[in-house]
GROMACS .gro file of C-alpha atoms in nm:
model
  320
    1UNK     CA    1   8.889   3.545  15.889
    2UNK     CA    2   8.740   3.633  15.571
    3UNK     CA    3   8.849   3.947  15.368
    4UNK     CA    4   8.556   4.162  15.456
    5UNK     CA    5   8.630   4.125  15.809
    6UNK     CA    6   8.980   4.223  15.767
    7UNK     CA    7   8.876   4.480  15.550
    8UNK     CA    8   8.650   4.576  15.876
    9UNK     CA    9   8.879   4.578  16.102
   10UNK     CA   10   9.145   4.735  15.893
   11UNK     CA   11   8.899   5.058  15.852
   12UNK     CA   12   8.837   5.059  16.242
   13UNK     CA   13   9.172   5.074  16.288
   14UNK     CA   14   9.233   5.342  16.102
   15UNK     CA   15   8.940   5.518  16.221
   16UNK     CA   16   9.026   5.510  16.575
   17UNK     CA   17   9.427   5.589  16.453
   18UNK     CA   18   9.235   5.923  16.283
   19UNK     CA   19   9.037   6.008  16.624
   20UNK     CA   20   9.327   5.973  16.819
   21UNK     CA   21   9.504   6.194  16.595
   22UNK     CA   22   9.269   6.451  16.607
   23UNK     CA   23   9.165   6.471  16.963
   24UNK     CA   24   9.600   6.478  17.024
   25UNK     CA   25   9.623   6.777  16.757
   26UNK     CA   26   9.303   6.945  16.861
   27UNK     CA   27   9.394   7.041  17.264
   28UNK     CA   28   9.692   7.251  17.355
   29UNK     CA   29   9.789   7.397  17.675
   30UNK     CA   30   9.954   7.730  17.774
   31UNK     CA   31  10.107   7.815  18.084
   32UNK     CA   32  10.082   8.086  18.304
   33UNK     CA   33  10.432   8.177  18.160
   34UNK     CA   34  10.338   8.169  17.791
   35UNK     CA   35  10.132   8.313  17.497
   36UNK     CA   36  10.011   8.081  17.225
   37UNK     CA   37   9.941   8.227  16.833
   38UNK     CA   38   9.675   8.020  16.649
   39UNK     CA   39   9.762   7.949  16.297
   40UNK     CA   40   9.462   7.852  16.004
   41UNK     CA   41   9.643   7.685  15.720
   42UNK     CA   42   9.934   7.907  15.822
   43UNK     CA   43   9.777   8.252  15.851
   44UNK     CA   44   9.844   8.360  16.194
   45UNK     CA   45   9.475   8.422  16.346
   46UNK     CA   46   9.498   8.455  16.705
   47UNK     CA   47   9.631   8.527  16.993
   48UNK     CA   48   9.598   8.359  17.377
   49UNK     CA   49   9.717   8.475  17.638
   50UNK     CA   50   9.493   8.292  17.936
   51UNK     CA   51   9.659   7.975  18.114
   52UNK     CA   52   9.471   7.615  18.051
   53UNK     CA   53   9.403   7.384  17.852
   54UNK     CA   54   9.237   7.528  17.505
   55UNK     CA   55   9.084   7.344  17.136
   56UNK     CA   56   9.182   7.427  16.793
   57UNK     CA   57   9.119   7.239  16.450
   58UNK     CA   58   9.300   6.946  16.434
   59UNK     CA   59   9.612   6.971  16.241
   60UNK     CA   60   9.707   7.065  15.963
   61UNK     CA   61   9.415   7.267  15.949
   62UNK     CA   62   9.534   7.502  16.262
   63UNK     CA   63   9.840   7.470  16.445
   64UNK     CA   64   9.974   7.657  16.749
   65UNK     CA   65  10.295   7.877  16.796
   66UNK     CA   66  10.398   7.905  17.150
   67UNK     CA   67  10.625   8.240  17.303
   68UNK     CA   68  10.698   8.294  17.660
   69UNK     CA   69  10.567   8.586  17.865
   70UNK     CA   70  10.929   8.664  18.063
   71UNK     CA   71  11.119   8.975  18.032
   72UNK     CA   72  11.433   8.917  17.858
   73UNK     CA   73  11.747   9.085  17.819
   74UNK     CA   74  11.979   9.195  17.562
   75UNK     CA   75  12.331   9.238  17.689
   76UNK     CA   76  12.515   9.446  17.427
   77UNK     CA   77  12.874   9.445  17.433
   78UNK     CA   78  12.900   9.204  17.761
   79UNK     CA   79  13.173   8.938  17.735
   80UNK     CA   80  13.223   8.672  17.977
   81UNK     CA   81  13.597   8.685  17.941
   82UNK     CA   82  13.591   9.051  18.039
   83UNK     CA   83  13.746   9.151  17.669
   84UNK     CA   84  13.636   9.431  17.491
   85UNK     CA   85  13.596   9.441  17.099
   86UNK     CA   86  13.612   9.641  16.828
   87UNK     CA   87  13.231   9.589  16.799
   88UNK     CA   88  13.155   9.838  17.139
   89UNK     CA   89  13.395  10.096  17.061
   90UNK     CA   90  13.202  10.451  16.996
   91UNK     CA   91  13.317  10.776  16.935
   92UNK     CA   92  13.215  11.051  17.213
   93UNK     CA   93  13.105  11.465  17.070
   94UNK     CA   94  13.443  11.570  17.202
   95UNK     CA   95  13.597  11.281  16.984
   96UNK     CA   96  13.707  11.074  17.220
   97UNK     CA   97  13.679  10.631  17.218
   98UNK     CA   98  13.508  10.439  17.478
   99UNK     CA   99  13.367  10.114  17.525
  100UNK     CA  100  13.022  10.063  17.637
  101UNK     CA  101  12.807   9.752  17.832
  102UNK     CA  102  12.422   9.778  17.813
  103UNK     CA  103  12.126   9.545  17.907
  104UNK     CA  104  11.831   9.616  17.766
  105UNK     CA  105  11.499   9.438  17.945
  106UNK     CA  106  11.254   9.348  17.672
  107UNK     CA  107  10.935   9.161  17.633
  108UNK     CA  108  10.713   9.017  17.394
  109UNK     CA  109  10.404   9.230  17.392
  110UNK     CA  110  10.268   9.075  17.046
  111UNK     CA  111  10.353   8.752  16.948
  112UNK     CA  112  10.214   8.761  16.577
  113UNK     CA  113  10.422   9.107  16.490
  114UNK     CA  114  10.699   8.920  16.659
  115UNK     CA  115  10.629   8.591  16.413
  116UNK     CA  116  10.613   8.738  16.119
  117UNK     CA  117  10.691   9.135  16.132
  118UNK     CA  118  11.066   9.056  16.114
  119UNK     CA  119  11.250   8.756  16.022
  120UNK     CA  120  11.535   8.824  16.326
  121UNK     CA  121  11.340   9.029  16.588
  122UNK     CA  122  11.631   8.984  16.787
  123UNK     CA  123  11.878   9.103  16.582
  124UNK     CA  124  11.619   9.398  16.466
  125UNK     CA  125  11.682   9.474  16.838
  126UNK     CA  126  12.030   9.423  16.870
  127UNK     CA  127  12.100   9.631  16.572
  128UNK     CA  128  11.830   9.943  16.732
  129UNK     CA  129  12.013   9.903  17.041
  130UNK     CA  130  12.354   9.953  16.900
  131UNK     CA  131  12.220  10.258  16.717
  132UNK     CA  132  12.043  10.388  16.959
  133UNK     CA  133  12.341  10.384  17.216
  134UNK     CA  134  12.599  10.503  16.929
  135UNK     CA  135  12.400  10.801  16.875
  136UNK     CA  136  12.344  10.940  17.196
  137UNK     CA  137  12.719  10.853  17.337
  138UNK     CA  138  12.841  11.031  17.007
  139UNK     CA  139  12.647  11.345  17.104
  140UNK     CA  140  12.795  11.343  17.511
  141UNK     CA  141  13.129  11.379  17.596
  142UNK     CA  142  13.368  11.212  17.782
  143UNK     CA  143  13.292  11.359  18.099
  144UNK     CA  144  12.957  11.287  18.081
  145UNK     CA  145  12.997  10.942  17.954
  146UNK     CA  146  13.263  10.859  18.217
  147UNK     CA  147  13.093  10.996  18.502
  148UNK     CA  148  12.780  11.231  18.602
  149UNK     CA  149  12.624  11.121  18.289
  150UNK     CA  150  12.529  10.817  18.313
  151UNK     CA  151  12.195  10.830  18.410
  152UNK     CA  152  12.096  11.102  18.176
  153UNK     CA  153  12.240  10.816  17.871
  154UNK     CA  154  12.026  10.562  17.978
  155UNK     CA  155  11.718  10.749  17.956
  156UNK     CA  156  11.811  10.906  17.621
  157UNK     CA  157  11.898  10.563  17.506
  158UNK     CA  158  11.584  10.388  17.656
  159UNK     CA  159  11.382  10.678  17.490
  160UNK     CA  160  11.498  10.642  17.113
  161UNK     CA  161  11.573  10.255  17.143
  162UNK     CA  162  11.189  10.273  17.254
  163UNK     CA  163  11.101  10.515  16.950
  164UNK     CA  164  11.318  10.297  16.706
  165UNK     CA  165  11.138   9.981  16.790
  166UNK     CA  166  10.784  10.109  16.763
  167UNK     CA  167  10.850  10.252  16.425
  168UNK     CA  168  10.944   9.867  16.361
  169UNK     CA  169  10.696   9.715  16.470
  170UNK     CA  170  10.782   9.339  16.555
  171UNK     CA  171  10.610   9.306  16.871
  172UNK     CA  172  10.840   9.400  17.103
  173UNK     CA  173  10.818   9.627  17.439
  174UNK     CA  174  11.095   9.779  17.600
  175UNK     CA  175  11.097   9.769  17.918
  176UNK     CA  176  11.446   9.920  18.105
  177UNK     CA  177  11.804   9.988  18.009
  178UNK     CA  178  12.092  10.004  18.216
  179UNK     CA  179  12.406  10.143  18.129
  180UNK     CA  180  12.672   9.889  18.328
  181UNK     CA  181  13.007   9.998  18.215
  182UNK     CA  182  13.156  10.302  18.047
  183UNK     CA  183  13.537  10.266  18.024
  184UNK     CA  184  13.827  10.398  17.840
  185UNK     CA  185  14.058  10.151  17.549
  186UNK     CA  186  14.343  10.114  17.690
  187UNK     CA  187  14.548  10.129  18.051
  188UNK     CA  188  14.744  10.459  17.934
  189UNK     CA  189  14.447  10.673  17.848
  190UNK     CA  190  14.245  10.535  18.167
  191UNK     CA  191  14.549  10.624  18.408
  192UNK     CA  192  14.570  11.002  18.238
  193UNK     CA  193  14.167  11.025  18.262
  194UNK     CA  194  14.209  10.969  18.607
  195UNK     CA  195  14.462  11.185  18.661
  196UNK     CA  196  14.224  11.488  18.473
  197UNK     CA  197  13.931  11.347  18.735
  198UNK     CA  198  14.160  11.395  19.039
  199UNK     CA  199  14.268  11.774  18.963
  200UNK     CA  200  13.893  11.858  18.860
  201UNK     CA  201  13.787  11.707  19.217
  202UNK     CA  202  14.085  11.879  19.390
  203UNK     CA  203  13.994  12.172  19.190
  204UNK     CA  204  13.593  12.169  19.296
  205UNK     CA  205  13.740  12.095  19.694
  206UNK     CA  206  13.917  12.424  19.669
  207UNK     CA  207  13.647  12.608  19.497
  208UNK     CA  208  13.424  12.436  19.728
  209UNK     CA  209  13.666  12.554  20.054
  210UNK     CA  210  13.674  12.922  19.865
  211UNK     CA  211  13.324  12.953  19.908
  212UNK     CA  212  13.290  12.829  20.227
  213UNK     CA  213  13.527  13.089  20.354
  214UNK     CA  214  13.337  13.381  20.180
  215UNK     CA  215  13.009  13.288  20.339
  216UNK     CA  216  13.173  13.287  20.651
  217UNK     CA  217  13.367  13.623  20.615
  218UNK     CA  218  13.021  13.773  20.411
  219UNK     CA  219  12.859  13.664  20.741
  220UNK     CA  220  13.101  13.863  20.930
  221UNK     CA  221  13.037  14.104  20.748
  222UNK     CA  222  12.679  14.110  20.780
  223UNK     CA  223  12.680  14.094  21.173
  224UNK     CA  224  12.955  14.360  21.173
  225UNK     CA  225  12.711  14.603  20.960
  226UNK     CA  226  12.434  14.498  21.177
  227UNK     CA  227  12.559  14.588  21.460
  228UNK     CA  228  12.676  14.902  21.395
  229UNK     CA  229  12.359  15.024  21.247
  230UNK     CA  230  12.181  14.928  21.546
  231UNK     CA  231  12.465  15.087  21.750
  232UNK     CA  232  12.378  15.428  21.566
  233UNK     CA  233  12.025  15.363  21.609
  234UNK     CA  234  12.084  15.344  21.928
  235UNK     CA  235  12.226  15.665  21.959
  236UNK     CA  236  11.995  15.873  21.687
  237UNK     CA  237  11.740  15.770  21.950
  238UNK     CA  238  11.964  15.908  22.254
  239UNK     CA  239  12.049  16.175  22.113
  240UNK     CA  240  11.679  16.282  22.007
  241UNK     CA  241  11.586  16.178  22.360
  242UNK     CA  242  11.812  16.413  22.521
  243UNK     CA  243  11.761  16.738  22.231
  244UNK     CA  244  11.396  16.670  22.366
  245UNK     CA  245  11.505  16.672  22.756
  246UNK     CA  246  11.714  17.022  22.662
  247UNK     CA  247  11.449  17.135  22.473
  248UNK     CA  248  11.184  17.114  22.804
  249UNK     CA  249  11.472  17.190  23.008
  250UNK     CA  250  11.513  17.528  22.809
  251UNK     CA  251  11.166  17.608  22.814
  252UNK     CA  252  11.145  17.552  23.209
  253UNK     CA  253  11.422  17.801  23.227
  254UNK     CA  254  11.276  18.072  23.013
  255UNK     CA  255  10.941  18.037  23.195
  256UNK     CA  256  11.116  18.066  23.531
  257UNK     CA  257  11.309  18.410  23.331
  258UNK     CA  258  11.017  18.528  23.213
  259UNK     CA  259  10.840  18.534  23.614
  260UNK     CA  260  11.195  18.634  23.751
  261UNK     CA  261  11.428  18.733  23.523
  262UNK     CA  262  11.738  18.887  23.731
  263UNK     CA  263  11.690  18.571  23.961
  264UNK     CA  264  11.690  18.365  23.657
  265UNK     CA  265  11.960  18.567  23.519
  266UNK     CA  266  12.243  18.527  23.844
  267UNK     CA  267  12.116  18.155  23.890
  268UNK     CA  268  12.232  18.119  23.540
  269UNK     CA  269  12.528  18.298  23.583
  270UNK     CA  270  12.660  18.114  23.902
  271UNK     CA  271  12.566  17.753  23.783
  272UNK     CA  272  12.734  17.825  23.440
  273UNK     CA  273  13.097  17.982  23.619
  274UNK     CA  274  13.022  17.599  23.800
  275UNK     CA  275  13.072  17.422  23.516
  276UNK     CA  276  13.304  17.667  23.337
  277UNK     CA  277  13.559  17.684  23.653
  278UNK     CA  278  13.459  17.365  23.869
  279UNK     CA  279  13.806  17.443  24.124
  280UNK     CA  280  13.720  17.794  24.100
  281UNK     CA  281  13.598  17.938  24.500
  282UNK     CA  282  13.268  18.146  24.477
  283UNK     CA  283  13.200  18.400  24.692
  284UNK     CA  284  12.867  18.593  24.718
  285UNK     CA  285  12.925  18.911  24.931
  286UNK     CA  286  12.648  19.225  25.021
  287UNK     CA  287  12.702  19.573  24.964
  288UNK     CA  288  12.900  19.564  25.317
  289UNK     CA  289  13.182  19.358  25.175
  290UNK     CA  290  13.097  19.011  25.416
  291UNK     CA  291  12.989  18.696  25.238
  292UNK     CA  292  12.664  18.593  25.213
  293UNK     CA  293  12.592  18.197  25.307
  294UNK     CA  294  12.444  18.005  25.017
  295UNK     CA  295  12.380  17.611  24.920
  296UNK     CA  296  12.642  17.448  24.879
  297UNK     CA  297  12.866  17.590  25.047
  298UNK     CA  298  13.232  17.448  25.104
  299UNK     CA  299  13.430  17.437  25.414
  300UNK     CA  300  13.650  17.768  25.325
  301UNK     CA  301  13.342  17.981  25.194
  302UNK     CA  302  13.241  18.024  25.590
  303UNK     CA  303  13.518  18.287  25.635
  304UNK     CA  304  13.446  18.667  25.682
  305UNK     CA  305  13.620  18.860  25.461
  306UNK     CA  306  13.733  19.203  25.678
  307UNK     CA  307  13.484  19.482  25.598
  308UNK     CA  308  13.622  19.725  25.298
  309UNK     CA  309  13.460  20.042  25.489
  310UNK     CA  310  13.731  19.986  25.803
  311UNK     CA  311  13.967  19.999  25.541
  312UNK     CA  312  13.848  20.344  25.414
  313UNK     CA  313  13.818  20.490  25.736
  314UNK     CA  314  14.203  20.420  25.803
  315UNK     CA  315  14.258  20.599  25.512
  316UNK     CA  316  14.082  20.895  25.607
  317UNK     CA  317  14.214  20.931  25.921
  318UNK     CA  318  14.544  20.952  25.763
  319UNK     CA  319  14.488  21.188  25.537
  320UNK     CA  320  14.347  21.420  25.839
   0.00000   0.00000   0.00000
């Protein structure tokens, strides 16, 4: 083989090295779980986000940086071993320690702020995270830290961890934070903070009890009042009821006086010495001294009385 062939087949060689160099730099793929950046001579150009396979310039002219699309999560003061450190340790408002465990769930919203924003986005967002959560567990107290709290510190901490890292801006979305464990240093201080969280619950029960047994006498009370102003309505309304019945029963009377008034007048009489004398014995006698009959009568009122005049007459002849 002469030297112009080699040099032939020498330059094929390396032309069909060259291809297959560029056609294996010039496709990439991206999954459904990934986002690609597109480099030009190291200047960060674009972004893809769509799953498939995709060209660029061979290399070195372009050259692809690939991120993934999953949440992931920052676990701030978690320790397999169950220790805590001096790293977690934060000072409450009312000045009292505690150590904290957080996850934060995070994602990768733009991968060329993420690149080349910050040289440790992760640490950016370790370090946010561990202000974020110092500052709002230094304005609660222990209480609130311990106990009903909780919630209300995870959204304060998801809010200005969330505020922190846009003011950053390396690409980076938060997306939830979850407060896992709040706990006191040491066994001694735990065991006296529980004691404090008994009496405050046995103190609430009693309150609780307290309150319970005012509604119930208040309600008493109310039904008590009730009933006794609808008792006096009750009799407001008999009352008026019956002044009305006197009242008609007066004015039937004086109409009856007014037609026959000495009628009237001994009706009145008799029916009142009735009700004045009810075991009193009436007797209604004429000008001869005998009883008259009248309605009712009782059994004794049937009697004759013996006449006054014989009585007079006796006397009379006497005195002759």
């Amino acid at each position: 083989m002469s030297k112009k062939q080699i040099y032939i087949w020498s330059g094929t060689i390396a032309i069909i090295v060259v291809l297959g160099f560029v056609l294996m730099t010039s496709w990439y793929t991206v999954d459904e779980s990934e986002q690609a950046v597109v480099l030009t001579f190291g200047e960060a150009e674009t972004t893809v986000v769509d799953p498939g396979l995709h060209f660029k310039l061979p290399w070195p002219i372009q050259e692809v940086e690939k991120l993934s699309q999953e949440t992931f999560s920052l676990d701030f003061g978690y320790n397999p071993d169950d220790e805590k450190d001096d790293t977690i340790q934060m000072i409450t408002g009312d000045e009292n320690i505690v150590l904290a465990d957080l996850v934060v769930q995070w994602k990768i919203t733009e991968p060329i702020k993420y690149l080349y924003h910050s040289e440790d986005p992760r640490h950016t967002l370790y370090n946010a995270t561990s202000a974020s959560l110092r500052g709002i567990i230094g304005t609660s107290t222990i209480d609130e830290a311990l106990t009903s709290g909780k919630s209300v510190i995870e959204n304060d901490v998801q809010t200005q961890l969330t505020s922190l890292i846009q003011k950053y801006d390396i690409g980076i979305s938060i997306i939830d934070v979850k407060l896992q464990e709040v706990d006191l240093p040491n066994e001694e201080v735990r065991k006296a903070f529980t004691k404090v969280t008994d009496a405050r619950e046995t103190m609430n029960t009693k309150i609780n009890e307290a309150r319970k047994y005012e509604n119930q006498k208040m309600e008493e009370a109310y039904g008590e009042r009730d009933a006794i102003i609808s008792r006096a309505e009750g009799d407001k309304v008999a009352r008026i009821e019956q002044a009305r019945g006197d009242v008609a029963t007066f004015n039937a009377l004086y109409a009856e006086y007014v037609n026959s008034p000495n009628v009237t007048r001994d009706r009145l009489v008799i029916e009142t010495l009735e009700k004045v004398l009810p075991e009193a014995k009436i007797y209604v006698m004429d000008e001869n001294g005998n009883t008259i009959k009248y309605l009712p009568l009782g059994n004794e009122q049937t009697r004759t009385v013996p006449p006054v005049k014989e009585e007079s007459e006796e006397k009379e002849g006497d005195q002759s």
